[in-house]
Short mmCIF file of N, CA and C in Angstrom, two decimals:
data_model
loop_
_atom_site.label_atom_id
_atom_site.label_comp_id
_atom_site.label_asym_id
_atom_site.label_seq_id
_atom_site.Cartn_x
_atom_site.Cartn_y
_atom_site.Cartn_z
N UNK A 1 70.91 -14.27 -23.89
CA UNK A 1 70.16 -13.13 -23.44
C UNK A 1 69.76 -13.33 -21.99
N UNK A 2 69.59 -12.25 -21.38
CA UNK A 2 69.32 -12.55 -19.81
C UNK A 2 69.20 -10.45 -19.18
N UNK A 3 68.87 -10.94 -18.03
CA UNK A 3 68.52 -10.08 -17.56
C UNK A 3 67.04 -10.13 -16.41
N UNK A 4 67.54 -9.91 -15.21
CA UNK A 4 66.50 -10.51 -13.92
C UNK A 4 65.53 -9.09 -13.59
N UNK A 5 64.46 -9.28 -13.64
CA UNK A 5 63.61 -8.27 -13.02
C UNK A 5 63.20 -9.01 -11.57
N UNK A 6 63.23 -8.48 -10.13
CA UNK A 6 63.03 -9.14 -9.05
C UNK A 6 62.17 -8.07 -8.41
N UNK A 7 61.14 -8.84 -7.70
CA UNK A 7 60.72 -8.00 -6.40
C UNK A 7 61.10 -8.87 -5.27
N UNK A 8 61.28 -7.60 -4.75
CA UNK A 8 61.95 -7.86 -2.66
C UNK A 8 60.67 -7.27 -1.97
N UNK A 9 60.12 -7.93 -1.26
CA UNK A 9 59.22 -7.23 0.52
C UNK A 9 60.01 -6.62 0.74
N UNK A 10 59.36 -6.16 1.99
CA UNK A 10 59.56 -5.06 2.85
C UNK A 10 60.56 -5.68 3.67
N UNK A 11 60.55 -6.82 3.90
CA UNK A 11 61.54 -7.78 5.02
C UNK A 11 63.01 -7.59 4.06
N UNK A 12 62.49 -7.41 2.56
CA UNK A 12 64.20 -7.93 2.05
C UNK A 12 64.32 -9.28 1.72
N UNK A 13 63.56 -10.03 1.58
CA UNK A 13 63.40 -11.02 1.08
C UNK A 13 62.78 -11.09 -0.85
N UNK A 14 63.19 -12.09 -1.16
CA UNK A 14 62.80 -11.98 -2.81
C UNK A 14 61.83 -12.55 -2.94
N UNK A 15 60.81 -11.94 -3.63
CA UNK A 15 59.45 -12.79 -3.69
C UNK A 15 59.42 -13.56 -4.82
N UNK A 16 59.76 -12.68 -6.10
CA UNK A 16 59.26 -13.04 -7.66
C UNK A 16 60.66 -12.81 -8.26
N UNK A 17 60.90 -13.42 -9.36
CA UNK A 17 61.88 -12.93 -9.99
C UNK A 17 61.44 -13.36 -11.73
N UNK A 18 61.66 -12.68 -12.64
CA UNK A 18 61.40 -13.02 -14.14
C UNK A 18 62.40 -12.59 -14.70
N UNK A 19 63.17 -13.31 -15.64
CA UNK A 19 63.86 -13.29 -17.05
C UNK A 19 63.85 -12.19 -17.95
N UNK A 20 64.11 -11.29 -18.03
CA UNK A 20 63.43 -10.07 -19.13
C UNK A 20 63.28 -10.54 -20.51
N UNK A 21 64.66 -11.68 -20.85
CA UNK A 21 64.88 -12.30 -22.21
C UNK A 21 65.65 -10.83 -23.30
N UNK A 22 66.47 -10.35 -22.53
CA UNK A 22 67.14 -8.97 -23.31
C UNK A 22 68.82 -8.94 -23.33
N UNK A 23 69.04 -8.40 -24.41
CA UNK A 23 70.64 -8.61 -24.68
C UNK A 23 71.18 -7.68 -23.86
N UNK A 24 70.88 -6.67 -23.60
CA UNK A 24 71.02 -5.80 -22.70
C UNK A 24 69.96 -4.58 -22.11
N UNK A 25 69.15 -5.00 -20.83
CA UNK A 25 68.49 -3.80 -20.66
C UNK A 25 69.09 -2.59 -20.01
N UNK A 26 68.35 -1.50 -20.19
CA UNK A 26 69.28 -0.06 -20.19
C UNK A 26 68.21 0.86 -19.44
N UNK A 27 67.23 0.21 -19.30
CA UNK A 27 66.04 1.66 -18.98
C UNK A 27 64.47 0.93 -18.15
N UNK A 28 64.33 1.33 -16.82
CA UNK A 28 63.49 0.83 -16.18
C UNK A 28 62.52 2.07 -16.09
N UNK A 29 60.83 2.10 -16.47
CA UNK A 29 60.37 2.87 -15.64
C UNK A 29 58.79 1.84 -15.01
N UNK A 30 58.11 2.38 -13.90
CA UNK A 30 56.87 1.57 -12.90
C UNK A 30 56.20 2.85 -12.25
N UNK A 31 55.08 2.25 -12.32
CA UNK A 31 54.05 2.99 -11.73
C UNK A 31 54.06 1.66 -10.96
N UNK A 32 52.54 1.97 -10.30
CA UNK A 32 51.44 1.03 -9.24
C UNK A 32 51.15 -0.11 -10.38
N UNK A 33 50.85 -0.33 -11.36
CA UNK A 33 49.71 -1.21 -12.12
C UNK A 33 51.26 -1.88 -13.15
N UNK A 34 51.89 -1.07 -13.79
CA UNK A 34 52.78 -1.68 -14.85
C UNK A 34 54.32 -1.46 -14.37
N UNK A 35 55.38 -2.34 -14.98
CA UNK A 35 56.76 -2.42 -15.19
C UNK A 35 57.03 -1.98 -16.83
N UNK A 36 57.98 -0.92 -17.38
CA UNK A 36 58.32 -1.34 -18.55
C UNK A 36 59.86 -1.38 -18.35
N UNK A 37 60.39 -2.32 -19.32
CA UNK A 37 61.99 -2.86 -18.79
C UNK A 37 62.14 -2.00 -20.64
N UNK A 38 63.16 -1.77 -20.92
CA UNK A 38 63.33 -1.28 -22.31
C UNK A 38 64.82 -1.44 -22.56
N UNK A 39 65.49 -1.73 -23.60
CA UNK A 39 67.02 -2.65 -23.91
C UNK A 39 67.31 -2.18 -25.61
N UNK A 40 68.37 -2.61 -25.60
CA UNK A 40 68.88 -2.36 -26.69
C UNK A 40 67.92 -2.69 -27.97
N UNK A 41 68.33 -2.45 -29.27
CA UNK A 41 67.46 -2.59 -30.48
C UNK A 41 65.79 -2.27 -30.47
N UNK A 42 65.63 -1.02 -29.41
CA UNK A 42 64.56 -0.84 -29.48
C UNK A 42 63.14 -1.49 -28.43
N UNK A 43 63.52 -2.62 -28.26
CA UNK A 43 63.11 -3.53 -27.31
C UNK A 43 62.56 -2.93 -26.23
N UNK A 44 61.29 -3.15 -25.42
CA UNK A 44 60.53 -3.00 -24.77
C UNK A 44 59.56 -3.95 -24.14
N UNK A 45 59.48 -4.51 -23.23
CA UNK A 45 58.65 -5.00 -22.51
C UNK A 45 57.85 -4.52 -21.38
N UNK A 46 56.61 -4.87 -21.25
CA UNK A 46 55.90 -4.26 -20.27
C UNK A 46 55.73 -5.95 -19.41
N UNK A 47 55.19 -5.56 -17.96
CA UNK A 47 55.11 -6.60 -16.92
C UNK A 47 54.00 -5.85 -16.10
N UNK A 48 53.15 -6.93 -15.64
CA UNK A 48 52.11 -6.20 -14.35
C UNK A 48 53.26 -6.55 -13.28
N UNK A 49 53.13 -5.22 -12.13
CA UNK A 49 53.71 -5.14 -11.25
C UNK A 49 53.14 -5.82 -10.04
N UNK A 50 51.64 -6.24 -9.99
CA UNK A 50 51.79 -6.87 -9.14
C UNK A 50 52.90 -8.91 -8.40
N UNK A 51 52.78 -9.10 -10.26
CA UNK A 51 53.09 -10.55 -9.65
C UNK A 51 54.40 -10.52 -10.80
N UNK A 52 54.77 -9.34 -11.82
CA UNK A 52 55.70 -9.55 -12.54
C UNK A 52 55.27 -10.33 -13.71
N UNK A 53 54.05 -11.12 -14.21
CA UNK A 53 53.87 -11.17 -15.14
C UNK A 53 53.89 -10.78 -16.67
N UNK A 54 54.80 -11.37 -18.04
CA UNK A 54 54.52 -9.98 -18.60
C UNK A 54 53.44 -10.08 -19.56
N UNK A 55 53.23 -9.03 -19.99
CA UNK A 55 51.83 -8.25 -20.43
C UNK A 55 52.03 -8.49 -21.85
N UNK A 56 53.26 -7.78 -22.34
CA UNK A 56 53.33 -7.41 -23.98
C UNK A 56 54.77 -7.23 -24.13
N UNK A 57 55.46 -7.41 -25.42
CA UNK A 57 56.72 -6.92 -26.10
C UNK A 57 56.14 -5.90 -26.82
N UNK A 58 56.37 -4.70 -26.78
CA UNK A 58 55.65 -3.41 -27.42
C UNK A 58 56.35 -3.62 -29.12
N UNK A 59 55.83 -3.11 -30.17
CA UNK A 59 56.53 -3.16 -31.58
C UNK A 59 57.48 -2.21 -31.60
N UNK A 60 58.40 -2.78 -32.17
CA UNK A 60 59.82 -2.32 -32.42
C UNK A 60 59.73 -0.92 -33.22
N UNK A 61 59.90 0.71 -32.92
CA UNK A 61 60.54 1.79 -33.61
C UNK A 61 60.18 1.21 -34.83
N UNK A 62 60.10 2.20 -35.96
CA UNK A 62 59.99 1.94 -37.75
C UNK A 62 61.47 2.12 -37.51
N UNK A 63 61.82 1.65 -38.61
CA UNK A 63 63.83 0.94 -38.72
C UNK A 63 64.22 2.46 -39.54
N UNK A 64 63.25 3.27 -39.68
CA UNK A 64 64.07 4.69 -40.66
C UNK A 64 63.44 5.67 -39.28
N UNK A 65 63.33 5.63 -38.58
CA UNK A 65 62.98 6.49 -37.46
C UNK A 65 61.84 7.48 -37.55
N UNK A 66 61.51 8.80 -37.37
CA UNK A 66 60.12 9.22 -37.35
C UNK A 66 60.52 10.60 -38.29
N UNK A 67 59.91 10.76 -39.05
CA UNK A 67 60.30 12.18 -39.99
C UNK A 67 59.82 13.23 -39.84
N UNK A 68 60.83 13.71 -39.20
CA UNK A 68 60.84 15.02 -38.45
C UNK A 68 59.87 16.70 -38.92
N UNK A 69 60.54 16.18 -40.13
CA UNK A 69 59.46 17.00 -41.41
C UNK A 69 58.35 17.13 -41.10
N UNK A 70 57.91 15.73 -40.92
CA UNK A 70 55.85 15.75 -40.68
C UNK A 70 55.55 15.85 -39.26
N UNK A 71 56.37 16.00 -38.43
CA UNK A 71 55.62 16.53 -36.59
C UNK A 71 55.30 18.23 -36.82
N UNK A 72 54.34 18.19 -36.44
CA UNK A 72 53.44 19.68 -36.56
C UNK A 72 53.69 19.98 -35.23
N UNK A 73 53.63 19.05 -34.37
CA UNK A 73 53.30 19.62 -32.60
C UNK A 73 53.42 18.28 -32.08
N UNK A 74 54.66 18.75 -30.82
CA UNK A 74 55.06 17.41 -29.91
C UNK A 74 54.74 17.85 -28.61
N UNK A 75 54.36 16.66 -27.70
CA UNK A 75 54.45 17.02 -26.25
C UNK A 75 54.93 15.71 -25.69
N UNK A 76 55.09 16.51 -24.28
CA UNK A 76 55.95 14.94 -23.16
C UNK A 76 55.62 15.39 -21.97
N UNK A 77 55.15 14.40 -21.60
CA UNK A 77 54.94 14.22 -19.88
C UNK A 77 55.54 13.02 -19.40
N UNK A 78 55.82 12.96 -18.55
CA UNK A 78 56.80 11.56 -17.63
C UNK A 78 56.08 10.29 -18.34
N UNK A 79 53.89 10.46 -18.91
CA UNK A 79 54.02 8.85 -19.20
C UNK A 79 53.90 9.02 -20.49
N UNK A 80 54.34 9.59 -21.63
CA UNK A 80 53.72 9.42 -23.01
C UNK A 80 54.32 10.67 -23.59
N UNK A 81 55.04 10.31 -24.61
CA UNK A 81 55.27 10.93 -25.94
C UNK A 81 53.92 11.50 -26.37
N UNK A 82 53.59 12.20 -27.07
CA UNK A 82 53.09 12.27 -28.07
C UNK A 82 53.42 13.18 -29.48
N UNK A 83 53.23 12.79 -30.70
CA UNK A 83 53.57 13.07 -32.01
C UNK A 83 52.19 13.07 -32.97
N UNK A 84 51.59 14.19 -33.46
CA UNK A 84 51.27 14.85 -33.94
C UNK A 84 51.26 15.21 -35.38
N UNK A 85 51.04 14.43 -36.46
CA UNK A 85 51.49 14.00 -37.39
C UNK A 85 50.75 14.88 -39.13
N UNK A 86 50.99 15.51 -39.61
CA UNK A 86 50.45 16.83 -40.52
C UNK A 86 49.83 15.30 -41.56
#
């Protein structure tokens, strides 16, 4: 498993670099305060952006997915799902 999360300065130089520990990551998103790196099987990690530290492995999706049946009312904005559950 592998996979490099790096920060570069402004010069272009590499400051930090961390391991993600992922078979394959597929999906980066960052604000100011957090990194989340996100990879195959569900996989998710969060990192503080200042020094790349990471924070948390978020819990893995339920393995039968979300039942569609019971969402009453969904919304989405760029940071958060939300699901709404009868």
């Amino acid at each position: 498993m592998s996979g490099i999360l790096c920060q570069i300065n402004r010069d272009r130089y590499l400051e930090r670099w961390v391991n993600v520990n992922m078979i394959n990551a597929c999906c980066l998103a960052a604000d100011e305060n957090c990194i989340f790196v996100g990879g195959t099987q569900g996989v998710v990690r969060m990192f503080r952006a200042l020094d790349l530290q990471i924070i948390t492995t978020l819990p893995r999706p339920h393995i039968l997915g979300l039942d569609i049946s019971q969402v009453g009312q969904s919304t989405f904005d760029w940071h958060a799902s939300v699901y709404l559950l009868r």
